[in-house]
Amino acid sequence: MYSKIIGTGGYLPKKILTNKDLESIVDTTDEWILERTGIKQRRIASEEENTSDLGAKAGQTAIDRADLKNEDIDLIICATISPDYMCMPSTACLISEKLGIKDVMALDISAACTGFIYALSVAKAFIESG
């Protein structure tokens, strides 16, 4: 059995914070930030949005693009260092609930930049082991 990516999804919060906005908050300039990081703007979740909300919206898009139904999903992995809660429930469990996906394994991987790679390797292992 082999694994492959058949659908991807993403979600961006509506609020945008530009480098120009940061100039009014801290001692910096748009040029300084752009030259060192390449970042022009970033998205900021609203007070009402949690990590699980972002994950559920991105997850639903991935499911739809893969032409699957939510009930076809049997594992949810969330890689984050900004969970909804610091202990329990896991953000993956909250995503599962928000997607209406019941009786599945759901787990968080607490990792920043490499979290996506770790999540892919864990998913691959579960899929290929049956």
Coordinates of N, CA and C in Angstrom, one line a residue:
M1 N 0.8 -1.2 0.0 CA 0.0 0.0 0.0 C 0.9 1.2 0.0
Y2 N 0.5 2.2 -0.8 CA 1.3 3.4 -0.9 C 0.4 4.6 -0.5
S3 N 1.1 5.7 -0.1 CA 0.3 6.9 0.3 C 0.6 8.0 -0.7
K4 N -0.4 8.8 -0.9 CA -0.2 10.0 -1.8 C -1.1 11.1 -1.3
I5 N -0.8 12.3 -1.7 CA -1.6 13.5 -1.4 C -2.6 13.6 -2.5
I6 N -3.9 13.6 -2.1 CA -5.0 13.7 -3.1 C -5.8 15.0 -3.0
G7 N -5.5 15.7 -1.9 CA -6.2 17.0 -1.7 C -5.5 17.9 -0.7
T8 N -5.5 19.1 -1.0 CA -4.8 20.1 0.0 C -5.8 21.2 0.2
G9 N -5.6 21.9 1.4 CA -6.5 23.0 1.7 C -5.8 24.0 2.5
G10 N -6.3 25.2 2.6 CA -5.7 26.2 3.4 C -6.8 27.2 3.8
Y11 N -6.5 28.0 4.7 CA -7.4 29.1 5.1 C -6.6 30.2 5.7
L12 N -6.9 31.4 5.3 CA -6.3 32.6 5.8 C -7.3 33.5 6.5
P13 N -7.0 33.9 7.7 CA -7.9 34.8 8.4 C -8.1 36.1 7.6
K14 N -9.2 36.8 7.8 CA -9.4 38.0 7.0 C -8.5 39.2 7.4
K15 N -8.2 39.3 8.7 CA -7.4 40.5 9.1 C -6.0 40.4 8.6
I16 N -5.5 41.5 8.0 CA -4.2 41.6 7.4 C -3.4 42.6 8.2
L17 N -2.2 42.3 8.6 CA -1.2 43.2 9.3 C -0.1 43.4 8.3
T18 N 0.1 44.6 7.8 CA 1.2 44.9 6.9 C 2.4 45.4 7.6
N19 N 3.5 45.4 6.9 CA 4.7 46.0 7.5 C 4.5 47.5 7.8
K20 N 3.7 48.2 7.0 CA 3.4 49.6 7.3 C 2.7 49.7 8.6
D21 N 1.8 48.8 8.9 CA 1.1 48.8 10.1 C 2.0 48.6 11.3
L22 N 3.0 47.7 11.1 CA 4.0 47.5 12.2 C 4.9 48.8 12.4
E23 N 5.1 49.6 11.4 CA 5.9 50.8 11.5 C 5.3 51.7 12.6
S24 N 4.0 51.7 12.8 CA 3.3 52.5 13.7 C 3.3 51.9 15.1
I25 N 3.7 50.6 15.2 CA 3.7 49.9 16.5 C 5.1 49.8 17.1
V26 N 6.1 49.5 16.3 CA 7.4 49.3 16.8 C 8.4 50.1 15.9
D27 N 9.6 50.2 16.3 CA 10.6 51.0 15.6 C 11.2 50.1 14.5
T28 N 10.6 50.2 13.3 CA 11.0 49.4 12.2 C 10.5 50.1 10.9
T29 N 10.8 49.5 9.8 CA 10.3 50.0 8.5 C 9.9 48.9 7.6
D30 N 9.1 49.1 6.7 CA 8.6 48.1 5.7 C 9.9 47.6 5.0
E31 N 10.8 48.4 4.6 CA 11.9 48.0 3.8 C 12.8 47.1 4.7
W32 N 13.0 47.5 6.0 CA 13.9 46.7 6.8 C 13.3 45.2 7.0
I33 N 12.0 45.1 7.2 CA 11.4 43.8 7.4 C 11.5 43.0 6.1
L34 N 11.1 43.7 5.0 CA 11.1 43.0 3.7 C 12.5 42.5 3.3
E35 N 13.5 43.3 3.5 CA 14.8 42.9 3.1 C 15.3 41.7 3.9
R36 N 15.0 41.6 5.1 CA 15.5 40.6 6.0 C 14.7 39.3 6.0
T37 N 13.4 39.4 5.8 CA 12.5 38.3 5.9 C 11.7 37.9 4.6
G38 N 11.5 38.9 3.7 CA 10.7 38.7 2.5 C 9.2 38.8 2.8
I39 N 8.9 39.1 4.1 CA 7.5 39.2 4.5 C 6.9 40.6 4.2
K40 N 5.8 40.7 3.5 CA 5.1 41.9 3.2 C 3.9 42.1 4.1
Q41 N 3.3 41.0 4.5 CA 2.1 41.1 5.3 C 1.9 39.7 6.0
R42 N 1.1 39.7 7.0 CA 0.8 38.5 7.7 C -0.7 38.5 8.1
R43 N -1.3 37.4 8.2 CA -2.7 37.3 8.6 C -2.8 37.1 10.1
I44 N -3.9 37.7 10.7 CA -4.1 37.6 12.1 C -5.5 37.1 12.3
A45 N -5.5 36.0 13.1 CA -6.8 35.4 13.5 C -7.6 36.4 14.3
S46 N -8.9 36.4 14.2 CA -9.8 37.3 15.0 C -9.9 36.7 16.4
E47 N -10.4 37.5 17.3 CA -10.6 37.1 18.7 C -11.5 35.8 18.8
E48 N -12.4 35.7 17.8 CA -13.3 34.5 17.8 C -12.7 33.3 17.1
E49 N -11.5 33.4 16.5 CA -10.9 32.3 15.7 C -9.8 31.6 16.6
N50 N -9.9 30.3 16.6 CA -8.9 29.5 17.3 C -8.2 28.7 16.2
T51 N -7.1 28.0 16.6 CA -6.3 27.2 15.7 C -7.2 26.1 15.1
S52 N -8.1 25.5 15.9 CA -9.0 24.5 15.4 C -10.0 25.0 14.3
D53 N -10.4 26.3 14.4 CA -11.2 26.9 13.4 C -10.5 27.0 12.1
L54 N -9.2 27.4 12.1 CA -8.4 27.5 10.9 C -8.2 26.1 10.3
G55 N -7.9 25.2 11.2 CA -7.7 23.8 10.7 C -8.9 23.2 10.1
A56 N -10.0 23.4 10.8 CA -11.3 22.8 10.2 C -11.6 23.4 8.9
K57 N -11.4 24.7 8.7 CA -11.7 25.3 7.4 C -10.7 24.8 6.3
A58 N -9.5 24.7 6.6 CA -8.5 24.1 5.7 C -8.7 22.7 5.4
G59 N -9.1 21.9 6.5 CA -9.4 20.5 6.3 C -10.6 20.2 5.4
Q60 N -11.6 21.1 5.6 CA -12.8 20.9 4.8 C -12.5 21.1 3.3
T61 N -11.7 22.1 3.1 CA -11.3 22.4 1.7 C -10.5 21.2 1.1
A62 N -9.6 20.7 1.9 CA -8.8 19.5 1.4 C -9.7 18.3 1.1
I63 N -10.7 18.1 2.0 CA -11.6 17.0 1.8 C -12.4 17.2 0.5
D64 N -12.9 18.4 0.3 CA -13.7 18.7 -0.9 C -12.9 18.6 -2.1
R65 N -11.6 19.1 -2.1 CA -10.8 19.0 -3.3 C -10.4 17.6 -3.6
A66 N -10.4 16.7 -2.6 CA -10.0 15.3 -2.9 C -11.3 14.5 -3.3
D67 N -12.4 15.2 -3.4 CA -13.7 14.6 -3.7 C -14.1 13.5 -2.8
L68 N -13.8 13.7 -1.5 CA -14.2 12.7 -0.4 C -15.3 13.3 0.4
K69 N -15.9 12.4 1.2 CA -16.9 12.8 2.2 C -16.2 12.9 3.6
N70 N -16.7 13.7 4.5 CA -16.1 13.8 5.8 C -16.0 12.4 6.5
E71 N -17.0 11.6 6.3 CA -17.0 10.2 6.9 C -15.9 9.3 6.3
D72 N -15.3 9.7 5.2 CA -14.2 8.9 4.6 C -12.9 9.0 5.4
I73 N -12.8 10.1 6.3 CA -11.6 10.4 7.0 C -11.5 9.5 8.2
D74 N -10.3 8.9 8.5 CA -10.2 8.0 9.7 C -9.0 8.4 10.5
L75 N -8.3 9.5 10.2 CA -7.2 10.0 11.0 C -7.1 11.5 10.8
I76 N -7.0 12.2 11.9 CA -6.7 13.7 11.8 C -5.5 14.0 12.6
I77 N -4.5 14.6 11.9 CA -3.2 15.0 12.5 C -3.1 16.6 12.4
C78 N -2.9 17.2 13.5 CA -2.7 18.6 13.5 C -1.3 19.0 14.0
A79 N -0.5 19.6 13.2 CA 0.9 20.1 13.7 C 0.8 21.5 14.0
T80 N 1.0 21.9 15.3 CA 0.9 23.2 15.7 C 1.7 23.5 17.0
I81 N 2.2 24.7 17.2 CA 2.7 25.1 18.5 C 1.8 26.1 19.1
S82 N 0.6 26.3 18.5 CA -0.3 27.3 19.1 C -1.7 26.6 19.2
P83 N -1.8 25.6 20.1 CA -3.1 24.9 20.2 C -4.2 25.7 20.8
D84 N -5.4 25.3 20.7 CA -6.5 26.0 21.3 C -6.4 25.9 22.8
Y85 N -6.0 24.8 23.4 CA -5.8 24.6 24.8 C -4.4 24.1 25.0
M86 N -3.8 24.4 26.1 CA -2.4 24.0 26.4 C -2.3 22.5 26.8
C87 N -3.3 21.8 27.1 CA -3.2 20.4 27.4 C -4.3 19.6 26.7
M88 N -5.5 19.6 27.1 CA -6.5 18.8 26.4 C -7.8 19.6 26.3
P89 N -8.6 19.4 25.4 CA -8.5 18.4 24.3 C -7.5 18.8 23.3
S90 N -7.0 17.9 22.5 CA -6.1 18.2 21.4 C -6.8 19.0 20.4
T91 N -6.0 19.8 19.7 CA -6.6 20.6 18.6 C -7.1 19.7 17.5
A92 N -6.5 18.6 17.2 CA -7.0 17.6 16.2 C -8.4 17.1 16.6
C93 N -8.6 16.9 17.9 CA -9.9 16.4 18.3 C -11.0 17.5 18.1
L94 N -10.6 18.7 18.3 CA -11.5 19.8 18.1 C -11.8 20.0 16.6
I95 N -10.8 19.8 15.8 CA -11.0 19.9 14.3 C -12.0 18.8 13.9
S96 N -11.8 17.6 14.4 CA -12.6 16.4 14.1 C -14.1 16.8 14.5
E97 N -14.3 17.4 15.7 CA -15.6 17.7 16.1 C -16.2 18.8 15.2
K98 N -15.5 19.8 14.8 CA -16.0 20.9 13.9 C -16.3 20.4 12.5
L99 N -15.6 19.3 12.1 CA -15.9 18.7 10.8 C -17.0 17.7 10.8
G100 N -17.4 17.4 12.1 CA -18.5 16.3 12.2 C -17.9 14.9 11.9
I101 N -16.6 14.7 12.1 CA -16.0 13.4 11.9 C -15.9 12.7 13.2
K102 N -16.6 11.6 13.4 CA -16.7 10.9 14.7 C -15.9 9.6 14.7
D103 N -15.5 9.2 15.8 CA -14.9 7.9 16.0 C -13.7 7.7 15.2
V104 N -12.8 8.7 15.2 CA -11.5 8.6 14.5 C -10.4 8.9 15.4
M105 N -9.2 8.5 15.1 CA -8.0 8.8 15.8 C -7.7 10.3 15.4
A106 N -7.4 11.1 16.4 CA -7.0 12.5 16.2 C -5.8 12.8 17.1
L107 N -4.7 13.4 16.6 CA -3.6 13.7 17.4 C -2.9 14.9 17.0
D108 N -2.3 15.6 17.9 CA -1.5 16.8 17.7 C 0.0 16.4 17.6
I109 N 0.7 17.1 16.8 CA 2.2 17.1 16.8 C 2.6 18.5 17.2
S110 N 3.3 18.6 18.3 CA 3.8 19.9 18.8 C 5.1 20.2 18.1
A111 N 5.1 20.8 17.0 CA 6.3 21.2 16.3 C 6.0 22.4 15.4
A112 N 7.0 23.3 15.3 CA 6.8 24.5 14.5 C 7.1 24.3 13.1
C113 N 8.1 24.9 12.5 CA 8.4 24.9 11.1 C 8.4 23.5 10.5
T114 N 8.9 22.5 11.2 CA 9.0 21.1 10.7 C 7.8 20.3 10.9
G115 N 6.8 20.9 11.6 CA 5.6 20.1 12.0 C 4.9 19.5 10.8
F116 N 4.9 20.2 9.7 CA 4.2 19.7 8.4 C 4.9 18.4 8.0
I117 N 6.3 18.4 8.0 CA 7.0 17.3 7.6 C 6.8 16.1 8.5
Y118 N 6.8 16.4 9.8 CA 6.5 15.3 10.8 C 5.1 14.8 10.6
A119 N 4.1 15.6 10.4 CA 2.8 15.2 10.2 C 2.7 14.3 9.0
L120 N 3.3 14.7 7.9 CA 3.3 13.9 6.7 C 3.9 12.5 6.9
S121 N 5.0 12.5 7.7 CA 5.7 11.2 7.9 C 4.8 10.3 8.8
V122 N 4.1 10.8 9.8 CA 3.3 10.1 10.6 C 2.1 9.6 9.8
A123 N 1.5 10.4 9.0 CA 0.3 10.0 8.1 C 0.8 8.9 7.2
K124 N 1.9 9.1 6.6 CA 2.4 8.0 5.6 C 2.6 6.7 6.3
A125 N 3.1 6.7 7.5 CA 3.3 5.5 8.3 C 1.9 4.8 8.6
F126 N 1.0 5.6 9.0 CA -0.3 5.0 9.3 C -1.0 4.5 8.0
I127 N -0.9 5.2 7.0 CA -1.6 4.8 5.7 C -0.9 3.5 5.2
E128 N 0.4 3.5 5.1 CA 1.1 2.4 4.5 C 1.1 1.1 5.4
S129 N 0.8 1.3 6.7 CA 0.7 0.1 7.6 C -0.7 -0.4 7.6
G130 N -1.6 0.2 6.9 CA -3.0 -0.3 6.8 C -3.8 0.2 8.0

